[in-house]
Amino acid sequence: MEKYRVFGDESTGVHPFVPVAYMKAQLSPPPASVVSRLLSAGASVCSLAFSSLLVTLRLLLLLVAALWAILLQQLLLVFSLFPSLHWRLSLSLLAPPARLALFALGVWWLDEQPADFRRLKIRAPPPNAPAPWCAFLSLSAPPRSSASAARTSSCRVCLSSFASLVEPLYLSYRLSPQFVLLHEEGGFSFCSLWAVLKFSMQFRLAPGKGAFRSLSALMLAHEKNSSPRIPLVIFPEGQKSNGTCILQWTAAEGGAGREDREKVDAGFDAAALHALDGRIAEVGCLYTSLLASGKAGSPSRAVPYGLPHTVNAPLEHLRRVLAEKAHGVSAVWAAPAAVQASVQQQLQSRGVSTPASVLDCLREVMIRMLPGVTGVQSKGGADLRAFNAYWERTQKEQYLKNR
């Protein structure tokens, strides 16, 4: 792991991009005796035959899910002039193909749970509180004193962790949202489900500058061209981690420094954060099969290849994912009221309320609500591209060395 130290987070000791399976495999002892090696080789041959059949069947399921979704989207174009109705129908009709795609990837069961209020350091919710995603979707527009504020007051935003294509598929299944991408040179842009799935197989931020410099501008365009009832989903990390941490949320500002991020007219600007007070939900995916399986000292076959995608070409990654029997995923939600209460508690203890501090508090909510996940201090989504290039180079050098 020493050769990847430059891409690690020095303050926490976390490697945010190195695959968990690789880290645990380094600590797994190889078979010692000749008999053990022969048995291991025989098991590998049987496993290869089984996994080839499994990959083929799951690819067919993915194809069926994609064709099903495309057909439904074409039929729903009839209602495109009525954005709110179109979204309601999409929420109902496009959920089954999204769930089928998750099933094909090996996510057989979806464990959905609200964030522990004790971890968020807030009061317990009422016993009859609705599910967090239901509370998010049922938000009504609050009264506003000005017409300009009312234009964005109905918008609602879901901030999500990002480690693989599971997050876009799951959020499409649960919310049927409008996805938003963050760009290398700062800013935001709208993105379809198919585009965000393609993006989730890449290793760089969206290229260039976003169509909207600030979140306020994006929300105004969303209200004007679509419907504020349609949820916006943003991945504030910008790109993927290995599923064990939350990266820095600096992607929306591109290469801006701390002083530039304090400005109120770019990125997650003050006007947008004020309008979204009480209208932000957060969701994070825990890859439980990676966190629980393949512990140090276990046989190498016990180390699963996980869903988080920071290395390997897209097709190779997909093949390895489909070859695993199952993947455990747990979706942890913080409802808008819980996010609002936690942010207010943090701001009160800090004694400062700038856009940067509010964003830091929102990130802290996500870190707190995901047990076993660490908040890194020095790495963001923009660093994944350099890590992936370095990983590919070192793996190639190791291959040539072993020949």
Short mmCIF file of C-alpha atoms in Angstrom, two decimals:
data_model
loop_
_atom_site.label_atom_id
_atom_site.label_comp_id
_atom_site.label_asym_id
_atom_site.label_seq_id
_atom_site.Cartn_x
_atom_site.Cartn_y
_atom_site.Cartn_z
CA MET A 1 0.00 0.00 0.00
CA GLU A 2 3.02 2.26 0.36
CA LYS A 3 3.16 3.04 -3.37
CA TYR A 4 -0.35 4.54 -3.20
CA ARG A 5 0.42 6.67 -0.15
CA VAL A 6 0.46 9.89 -2.20
CA PHE A 7 -3.26 9.35 -2.93
CA GLY A 8 -4.13 8.59 0.69
CA ASP A 9 -5.50 11.00 3.24
CA GLU A 10 -2.67 11.73 5.66
CA SER A 11 -4.84 13.08 8.46
CA THR A 12 -7.04 9.96 8.68
CA GLY A 13 -4.81 7.28 7.14
CA VAL A 14 -7.62 6.33 4.75
CA HIS A 15 -6.99 5.30 1.14
CA PRO A 16 -10.11 6.74 -0.54
CA PHE A 17 -9.59 5.16 -3.97
CA VAL A 18 -7.74 1.85 -3.51
CA PRO A 19 -10.30 -1.00 -3.86
CA VAL A 20 -11.20 -2.62 -0.56
CA ALA A 21 -10.77 -6.09 -2.07
CA TYR A 22 -7.19 -5.22 -3.04
CA MET A 23 -6.33 -3.87 0.41
CA LYS A 24 -7.69 -6.96 2.17
CA ALA A 25 -6.13 -9.36 -0.36
CA GLN A 26 -2.70 -7.94 0.49
CA LEU A 27 -3.24 -9.13 4.07
CA SER A 28 -4.60 -12.58 3.13
CA PRO A 29 -2.04 -15.42 3.39
CA PRO A 30 -1.58 -17.51 0.21
CA PRO A 31 -2.09 -21.30 0.40
CA ALA A 32 0.98 -22.83 2.05
CA SER A 33 1.05 -26.51 1.03
CA VAL A 34 1.03 -28.10 -2.43
CA VAL A 35 -2.26 -29.86 -1.64
CA SER A 36 -3.85 -26.56 -0.66
CA ARG A 37 -2.66 -24.99 -3.89
CA LEU A 38 -4.06 -27.86 -5.99
CA LEU A 39 -7.41 -27.66 -4.22
CA SER A 40 -7.43 -23.91 -4.70
CA ALA A 41 -6.71 -24.31 -8.43
CA GLY A 42 -9.53 -26.85 -8.80
CA ALA A 43 -11.95 -24.57 -6.99
CA SER A 44 -10.89 -21.71 -9.25
CA VAL A 45 -11.73 -23.71 -12.39
CA CYS A 46 -15.19 -24.59 -11.07
CA SER A 47 -15.73 -21.02 -9.97
CA LEU A 48 -14.76 -19.73 -13.42
CA ALA A 49 -17.34 -21.95 -15.13
CA PHE A 50 -20.06 -20.91 -12.69
CA SER A 51 -19.21 -17.21 -12.90
CA SER A 52 -19.23 -17.26 -16.72
CA LEU A 53 -22.79 -18.61 -16.69
CA LEU A 54 -23.79 -16.10 -14.01
CA VAL A 55 -22.34 -13.17 -15.96
CA THR A 56 -24.20 -14.20 -19.12
CA LEU A 57 -27.56 -14.52 -17.37
CA ARG A 58 -27.14 -11.22 -15.56
CA LEU A 59 -26.13 -9.40 -18.73
CA LEU A 60 -29.37 -10.61 -20.30
CA LEU A 61 -31.30 -9.31 -17.29
CA LEU A 62 -29.57 -5.92 -17.59
CA LEU A 63 -30.46 -5.81 -21.28
CA VAL A 64 -34.11 -6.60 -20.51
CA ALA A 65 -34.18 -3.87 -17.84
CA ALA A 66 -32.65 -1.32 -20.23
CA LEU A 67 -35.06 -2.14 -23.07
CA TRP A 68 -38.00 -2.05 -20.66
CA ALA A 69 -36.98 1.38 -19.37
CA ILE A 70 -36.41 2.75 -22.88
CA LEU A 71 -39.84 1.53 -24.02
CA LEU A 72 -41.54 3.13 -21.02
CA GLN A 73 -39.67 6.40 -21.53
CA GLN A 74 -40.83 6.54 -25.14
CA LEU A 75 -44.42 5.95 -24.09
CA LEU A 76 -44.18 8.64 -21.40
CA LEU A 77 -43.08 11.25 -23.96
CA VAL A 78 -46.79 11.83 -24.57
CA PHE A 79 -46.94 13.53 -21.16
CA SER A 80 -43.74 15.59 -21.53
CA LEU A 81 -45.76 18.82 -21.85
CA PHE A 82 -46.98 18.24 -18.30
CA PRO A 83 -43.74 17.88 -16.28
CA SER A 84 -45.37 17.20 -12.92
CA LEU A 85 -47.64 14.48 -14.32
CA HIS A 86 -44.75 13.06 -16.35
CA TRP A 87 -42.66 12.78 -13.19
CA ARG A 88 -45.44 11.11 -11.19
CA LEU A 89 -45.94 8.51 -13.91
CA SER A 90 -42.18 7.99 -14.23
CA LEU A 91 -41.90 7.51 -10.48
CA SER A 92 -44.39 4.64 -10.66
CA LEU A 93 -43.58 3.05 -14.02
CA LEU A 94 -39.78 3.33 -14.18
CA ALA A 95 -39.19 1.94 -10.69
CA PRO A 96 -39.57 -1.77 -11.69
CA PRO A 97 -36.90 -1.73 -14.45
CA ALA A 98 -34.52 0.15 -12.14
CA ARG A 99 -35.06 -2.47 -9.43
CA LEU A 100 -34.55 -5.23 -11.99
CA ALA A 101 -31.22 -3.67 -12.98
CA LEU A 102 -30.14 -3.63 -9.33
CA PHE A 103 -31.20 -7.26 -8.99
CA ALA A 104 -29.15 -8.16 -12.07
CA LEU A 105 -26.10 -6.48 -10.50
CA GLY A 106 -26.43 -8.77 -7.49
CA VAL A 107 -28.26 -6.39 -5.15
CA TRP A 108 -30.94 -8.90 -4.20
CA TRP A 109 -32.19 -7.09 -1.11
CA LEU A 110 -32.33 -3.37 -0.46
CA ASP A 111 -31.83 -2.50 3.17
CA GLU A 112 -33.28 1.00 3.58
CA GLN A 113 -33.09 2.67 6.96
CA PRO A 114 -33.31 6.14 8.50
CA ALA A 115 -30.19 7.70 9.96
CA ASP A 116 -29.71 7.12 13.68
CA PHE A 117 -30.73 10.34 15.42
CA ARG A 118 -28.10 9.67 18.10
CA ARG A 119 -25.35 9.72 15.50
CA LEU A 120 -26.74 12.99 14.12
CA LYS A 121 -26.93 14.37 17.69
CA ILE A 122 -30.55 15.50 17.33
CA ARG A 123 -33.84 14.69 19.02
CA ALA A 124 -35.58 11.43 18.28
CA PRO A 125 -38.22 11.60 15.51
CA PRO A 126 -41.86 10.91 16.43
CA PRO A 127 -42.83 7.21 16.49
CA ASN A 128 -45.20 7.59 13.53
CA ALA A 129 -42.74 9.52 11.35
CA PRO A 130 -42.92 8.55 7.65
CA ALA A 131 -39.98 6.99 5.84
CA PRO A 132 -37.33 9.63 5.05
CA TRP A 133 -37.80 9.37 1.27
CA CYS A 134 -41.56 9.73 1.70
CA ALA A 135 -41.06 12.82 3.87
CA PHE A 136 -38.75 14.21 1.19
CA LEU A 137 -41.19 13.60 -1.66
CA SER A 138 -44.13 15.02 0.30
CA LEU A 139 -42.50 18.39 1.01
CA SER A 140 -44.81 21.30 0.23
CA ALA A 141 -43.68 24.75 -0.84
CA PRO A 142 -43.27 27.08 2.16
CA PRO A 143 -44.71 30.61 1.99
CA ARG A 144 -42.24 33.22 0.76
CA SER A 145 -42.32 36.97 1.06
CA SER A 146 -40.90 37.73 -2.37
CA ALA A 147 -41.72 36.45 -5.83
CA SER A 148 -38.06 35.83 -6.66
CA ALA A 149 -37.65 33.61 -3.61
CA ALA A 150 -40.86 31.76 -4.41
CA ARG A 151 -39.41 30.73 -7.77
CA THR A 152 -36.93 28.41 -6.05
CA SER A 153 -38.66 27.72 -2.73
CA SER A 154 -40.47 24.67 -4.12
CA CYS A 155 -37.26 22.95 -5.22
CA ARG A 156 -35.94 20.05 -3.19
CA VAL A 157 -32.47 18.55 -3.36
CA CYS A 158 -31.14 15.14 -2.41
CA LEU A 159 -27.39 14.98 -1.69
CA SER A 160 -25.98 11.51 -2.22
CA SER A 161 -22.73 9.67 -1.67
CA PHE A 162 -21.14 8.26 -4.83
CA ALA A 163 -19.13 5.06 -5.27
CA SER A 164 -20.68 3.16 -8.20
CA LEU A 165 -23.57 3.00 -10.63
CA VAL A 166 -25.72 1.63 -7.79
CA GLU A 167 -26.44 5.12 -6.41
CA PRO A 168 -27.94 6.47 -9.69
CA LEU A 169 -29.97 3.30 -10.20
CA TYR A 170 -31.25 3.26 -6.63
CA LEU A 171 -32.19 6.95 -6.68
CA SER A 172 -33.92 6.47 -10.02
CA TYR A 173 -35.89 3.63 -8.45
CA ARG A 174 -36.81 5.62 -5.34
CA LEU A 175 -37.14 9.23 -6.62
CA SER A 176 -37.09 9.30 -10.46
CA PRO A 177 -35.13 12.56 -10.11
CA GLN A 178 -33.36 15.08 -12.29
CA PHE A 179 -29.64 14.34 -11.91
CA VAL A 180 -27.04 17.10 -11.68
CA LEU A 181 -23.34 16.81 -12.56
CA LEU A 182 -20.42 18.84 -11.21
CA HIS A 183 -17.76 20.03 -13.66
CA GLU A 184 -13.97 20.18 -13.63
CA GLU A 185 -13.88 23.95 -14.00
CA GLY A 186 -16.79 24.53 -11.65
CA GLY A 187 -20.53 24.80 -12.07
CA PHE A 188 -23.47 22.46 -12.56
CA SER A 189 -25.39 20.92 -15.44
CA PHE A 190 -28.47 18.73 -15.81
CA CYS A 191 -28.00 15.09 -16.72
CA SER A 192 -30.31 12.25 -17.77
CA LEU A 193 -30.31 8.83 -16.13
CA TRP A 194 -28.49 7.26 -19.08
CA ALA A 195 -25.85 9.99 -19.07
CA VAL A 196 -25.26 9.68 -15.32
CA LEU A 197 -24.94 5.89 -15.64
CA LYS A 198 -22.30 6.43 -18.32
CA PHE A 199 -20.62 9.02 -16.11
CA SER A 200 -20.57 6.56 -13.19
CA MET A 201 -18.29 4.29 -15.24
CA GLN A 202 -15.73 7.08 -15.79
CA PHE A 203 -12.99 8.47 -13.55
CA ARG A 204 -13.00 12.22 -14.14
CA LEU A 205 -15.34 15.04 -13.32
CA ALA A 206 -17.64 16.24 -16.09
CA PRO A 207 -15.34 18.18 -18.47
CA GLY A 208 -15.27 21.95 -18.87
CA LYS A 209 -17.53 24.43 -17.14
CA GLY A 210 -21.08 23.71 -16.10
CA ALA A 211 -24.00 25.41 -17.81
CA PHE A 212 -24.89 27.02 -14.46
CA ARG A 213 -22.30 28.73 -12.31
CA SER A 214 -24.33 28.53 -9.13
CA LEU A 215 -26.91 26.24 -7.60
CA SER A 216 -29.40 29.14 -7.56
CA ALA A 217 -29.13 29.52 -11.34
CA LEU A 218 -29.65 25.80 -11.80
CA MET A 219 -32.71 25.81 -9.55
CA LEU A 220 -34.24 28.74 -11.45
CA ALA A 221 -33.72 26.91 -14.74
CA HIS A 222 -35.22 23.76 -13.25
CA GLU A 223 -38.31 25.68 -12.12
CA LYS A 224 -38.66 27.43 -15.49
CA ASN A 225 -38.05 24.53 -17.88
CA SER A 226 -39.39 21.62 -15.85
CA SER A 227 -41.19 21.39 -12.51
CA PRO A 228 -39.84 22.13 -9.03
CA ARG A 229 -41.70 19.05 -7.82
CA ILE A 230 -39.12 16.88 -9.57
CA PRO A 231 -36.32 16.24 -7.05
CA LEU A 232 -32.77 17.26 -7.89
CA VAL A 233 -30.04 14.75 -7.07
CA ILE A 234 -26.48 16.00 -6.64
CA PHE A 235 -23.34 13.98 -5.92
CA PRO A 236 -21.31 16.64 -4.07
CA GLU A 237 -18.12 14.57 -4.14
CA GLY A 238 -18.10 14.92 -7.92
CA GLN A 239 -16.64 11.46 -8.51
CA LYS A 240 -16.45 8.09 -6.85
CA SER A 241 -14.67 6.79 -3.76
CA ASN A 242 -14.03 3.17 -2.80
CA GLY A 243 -17.10 3.18 -0.54
CA THR A 244 -15.25 3.52 2.78
CA CYS A 245 -15.18 7.31 3.02
CA ILE A 246 -16.76 10.62 2.02
CA LEU A 247 -14.55 12.77 -0.20
CA GLN A 248 -14.24 16.53 0.07
CA TRP A 249 -17.16 18.48 -1.42
CA THR A 250 -15.06 20.92 -3.44
CA ALA A 251 -15.91 19.68 -6.94
CA ALA A 252 -18.56 22.33 -7.70
CA GLU A 253 -15.97 25.09 -7.35
CA GLY A 254 -13.47 23.45 -9.71
CA GLY A 255 -9.95 24.60 -8.90
CA ALA A 256 -11.08 27.50 -6.71
CA GLY A 257 -9.33 28.13 -3.42
CA ARG A 258 -10.92 28.47 -0.02
CA GLU A 259 -11.38 32.23 -0.44
CA ASP A 260 -13.21 31.79 -3.74
CA ARG A 261 -15.48 29.16 -2.20
CA GLU A 262 -16.59 31.73 0.36
CA LYS A 263 -18.17 33.83 -2.42
CA VAL A 264 -21.95 33.89 -2.43
CA ASP A 265 -22.49 33.85 -6.21
CA ALA A 266 -20.87 30.56 -7.27
CA GLY A 267 -21.14 26.86 -6.49
CA PHE A 268 -23.36 26.09 -3.51
CA ASP A 269 -24.24 29.75 -3.08
CA ALA A 270 -25.84 31.42 -0.07
CA ALA A 271 -29.16 32.14 -1.81
CA ALA A 272 -29.65 28.50 -2.78
CA LEU A 273 -28.67 27.17 0.64
CA HIS A 274 -31.08 29.63 2.28
CA ALA A 275 -33.95 28.66 -0.06
CA LEU A 276 -33.24 24.97 0.54
CA ASP A 277 -33.26 25.21 4.32
CA GLY A 278 -35.40 22.27 5.43
CA ARG A 279 -35.67 20.97 1.85
CA ILE A 280 -32.49 18.90 1.62
CA ALA A 281 -32.41 15.15 2.18
CA GLU A 282 -29.25 13.07 2.28
CA VAL A 283 -28.67 9.44 1.37
CA GLY A 284 -25.57 7.30 1.56
CA CYS A 285 -24.96 3.73 0.43
CA LEU A 286 -23.07 1.36 2.69
CA TYR A 287 -21.48 -1.55 0.81
CA THR A 288 -21.96 -4.02 3.62
CA SER A 289 -20.49 -7.03 1.79
CA LEU A 290 -17.16 -5.19 1.56
CA LEU A 291 -17.19 -3.89 5.11
CA ALA A 292 -18.03 -7.28 6.61
CA SER A 293 -16.37 -9.84 4.33
CA GLY A 294 -12.83 -10.71 3.51
CA LYS A 295 -11.25 -9.55 6.74
CA ALA A 296 -7.50 -9.53 7.19
CA GLY A 297 -6.08 -13.03 7.52
CA SER A 298 -8.98 -14.73 5.73
CA PRO A 299 -8.41 -16.78 2.55
CA SER A 300 -8.18 -14.69 -0.60
CA ARG A 301 -11.33 -16.27 -2.05
CA ALA A 302 -13.29 -14.66 0.82
CA VAL A 303 -12.43 -11.19 -0.45
CA PRO A 304 -15.29 -10.06 -2.74
CA TYR A 305 -14.93 -7.77 -5.71
CA GLY A 306 -17.13 -4.87 -4.74
CA LEU A 307 -19.45 -2.53 -6.59
CA PRO A 308 -17.41 0.68 -5.95
CA HIS A 309 -15.62 1.55 -9.18
CA THR A 310 -12.27 3.35 -8.94
CA VAL A 311 -10.12 1.01 -11.06
CA ASN A 312 -10.45 -1.23 -14.13
CA ALA A 313 -12.09 -0.47 -17.47
CA PRO A 314 -15.91 -0.26 -17.43
CA LEU A 315 -16.52 -3.63 -19.13
CA GLU A 316 -13.95 -5.42 -16.97
CA HIS A 317 -15.44 -3.88 -13.84
CA LEU A 318 -18.95 -4.88 -14.91
CA ARG A 319 -17.81 -8.45 -15.63
CA ARG A 320 -16.24 -8.78 -12.19
CA VAL A 321 -19.29 -7.30 -10.47
CA LEU A 322 -21.64 -9.69 -12.26
CA ALA A 323 -19.42 -12.65 -11.40
CA GLU A 324 -19.99 -12.16 -7.66
CA LYS A 325 -22.92 -14.08 -6.18
CA ALA A 326 -24.41 -11.10 -4.35
CA HIS A 327 -23.60 -7.62 -3.12
CA GLY A 328 -24.87 -6.22 0.15
CA VAL A 329 -26.04 -2.60 -0.03
CA SER A 330 -27.67 -0.58 2.72
CA ALA A 331 -29.20 2.83 1.92
CA VAL A 332 -29.17 5.19 4.90
CA TRP A 333 -31.44 8.24 4.68
CA ALA A 334 -31.54 11.51 6.59
CA ALA A 335 -34.94 13.18 6.19
CA PRO A 336 -35.08 16.94 5.51
CA ALA A 337 -36.11 17.67 9.10
CA ALA A 338 -33.19 15.63 10.44
CA VAL A 339 -30.72 17.35 8.10
CA GLN A 340 -32.05 20.77 9.08
CA ALA A 341 -31.86 20.02 12.82
CA SER A 342 -28.34 18.61 12.59
CA VAL A 343 -27.05 21.55 10.53
CA GLN A 344 -28.58 24.08 12.93
CA GLN A 345 -27.00 22.28 15.88
CA GLN A 346 -23.59 22.35 14.20
CA LEU A 347 -23.84 26.00 13.16
CA GLN A 348 -24.84 26.98 16.67
CA SER A 349 -21.80 25.24 18.13
CA ARG A 350 -19.50 26.81 15.51
CA GLY A 351 -20.91 30.30 15.87
CA VAL A 352 -20.56 31.03 12.13
CA SER A 353 -22.97 30.72 9.20
CA THR A 354 -21.30 31.17 5.81
CA PRO A 355 -22.08 29.12 2.67
CA ALA A 356 -18.84 27.19 3.18
CA SER A 357 -19.68 26.40 6.80
CA VAL A 358 -23.23 25.30 5.89
CA LEU A 359 -21.79 23.00 3.22
CA ASP A 360 -19.30 21.61 5.73
CA CYS A 361 -22.20 20.91 8.10
CA LEU A 362 -24.15 19.13 5.36
CA ARG A 363 -21.11 16.97 4.66
CA GLU A 364 -20.75 16.24 8.36
CA VAL A 365 -24.36 15.00 8.40
CA MET A 366 -23.49 12.43 5.74
CA ILE A 367 -20.35 11.34 7.59
CA ARG A 368 -22.21 10.97 10.88
CA MET A 369 -25.11 8.98 9.49
CA LEU A 370 -22.93 6.32 7.81
CA PRO A 371 -21.33 4.05 10.44
CA GLY A 372 -17.83 2.89 9.53
CA VAL A 373 -17.37 5.64 6.94
CA THR A 374 -14.63 8.26 7.35
CA GLY A 375 -14.59 11.86 6.15
CA VAL A 376 -11.28 12.46 4.37
CA GLN A 377 -9.68 15.88 4.71
CA SER A 378 -7.50 16.33 1.63
CA LYS A 379 -8.90 14.33 -1.31
CA GLY A 380 -11.83 15.04 -3.60
CA GLY A 381 -13.44 13.64 -6.72
CA ALA A 382 -10.97 15.48 -8.95
CA ASP A 383 -8.16 13.24 -7.61
CA LEU A 384 -9.69 10.00 -8.89
CA ARG A 385 -8.49 10.51 -12.46
CA ALA A 386 -4.83 10.82 -11.44
CA PHE A 387 -5.11 7.84 -9.10
CA ASN A 388 -6.64 5.66 -11.80
CA ALA A 389 -3.88 6.53 -14.27
CA TYR A 390 -1.23 5.74 -11.64
CA TRP A 391 -2.98 2.48 -10.70
CA GLU A 392 -3.07 1.29 -14.33
CA ARG A 393 0.61 2.13 -14.78
CA THR A 394 1.72 0.29 -11.63
CA GLN A 395 -0.43 -2.75 -12.43
CA LYS A 396 1.10 -2.93 -15.90
CA GLU A 397 4.62 -2.65 -14.47
CA GLN A 398 3.86 -5.44 -11.99
CA TYR A 399 2.51 -7.64 -14.79
CA LEU A 400 5.64 -7.15 -16.91
CA LYS A 401 7.84 -7.79 -13.87
CA ASN A 402 6.13 -11.12 -13.14
CA ARG A 403 6.38 -12.44 -16.69
#
